[in-house]
Amino acid sequence: MNNPTAKAFRAVGTALVVSGMMTACTVFPTPEAPRVMDFPTPQNVEKSVTSKPQSLRVDTPFASEPFNSTRILAKPEPWEFRVYHGVRWRDTVPVILRDMLVGAFRTSASFRDVSMDTGPGNTDLTLATEITAFHTLRQGDSTRVTVAIYGQLIDNRSRVTLCSDSFIASTPARDNGIESVVQAFGSAGERLAKDVIGWAKACETRPDQAFSGNRSGQAALR
């Protein structure tokens, strides 16, 4: 065998060995996909007898890290966040909170029409929110869920903020298991939705009152 041919065989042999080593690295078990959890639409929202004549758009809430993610968060210390492993929300926290609020407003029939910011239509009012808490807290041996937002109801014609308020809902979990934690998130979300709906219904939104200035308050911690 001449020298060039020998070199060619050696090169092919080396490539086969490297290929085999790389293949061997892929035989380890694939990590199990995380469980995907939903943030349910409240089922116990009271339906309004009459609807306000305005249409309402619910914008996707603003959220900074770590809330702008699909992670389910715990806050064991005031300065630290941790993540529940092997589980996540079905979408980012702002999206699931928006979807929950849209569903709750539609169930309540408080406004003539309710849409989200992904829809093409124009509306009279916008609900703009900012997420300030969406995590669990440990209190001794128990776990408590806290969901908090700052909200503004905006007149889309004048861009005036008609009302603004802060809302917070806190609910204990039955135990520290992830199923109980997710259920507690759902309960806190329902309380938050009821507060936001009541506030939005009470906000003066008549055209002749559009420039009356902001009305603000502080929702009670539950």
Tab-separated table of C-alpha atoms in Angstrom, residues 5 27 34 57-58 75-76 78 91 115 123 129 145 159 169 175-176 186 193 219:
chain	number	residue	atom	x	y	z
A	5	THR	CA	-3.445	5.416	0.373
A	27	VAL	CA	-27.153	7.200	24.774
A	34	PRO	CA	-41.397	19.451	32.927
A	57	ARG	CA	-59.088	45.902	26.003
A	58	VAL	CA	-56.912	44.031	28.506
A	75	LYS	CA	-39.308	33.643	47.574
A	76	PRO	CA	-37.809	32.066	50.704
A	78	PRO	CA	-36.757	38.947	50.907
A	91	ASP	CA	-46.863	30.398	29.055
A	115	SER	CA	-60.790	41.793	24.119
A	123	THR	CA	-61.886	49.687	22.098
A	129	THR	CA	-51.214	46.509	34.512
A	145	VAL	CA	-49.186	32.457	47.378
A	159	ARG	CA	-55.162	58.668	26.716
A	169	ALA	CA	-54.296	38.834	46.900
A	175	ASP	CA	-49.610	21.844	51.797
A	176	ASN	CA	-46.213	22.370	50.166
A	186	GLY	CA	-55.753	29.955	41.141
A	193	ALA	CA	-59.874	39.331	39.403
A	219	ALA	CA	-56.923	47.215	47.783
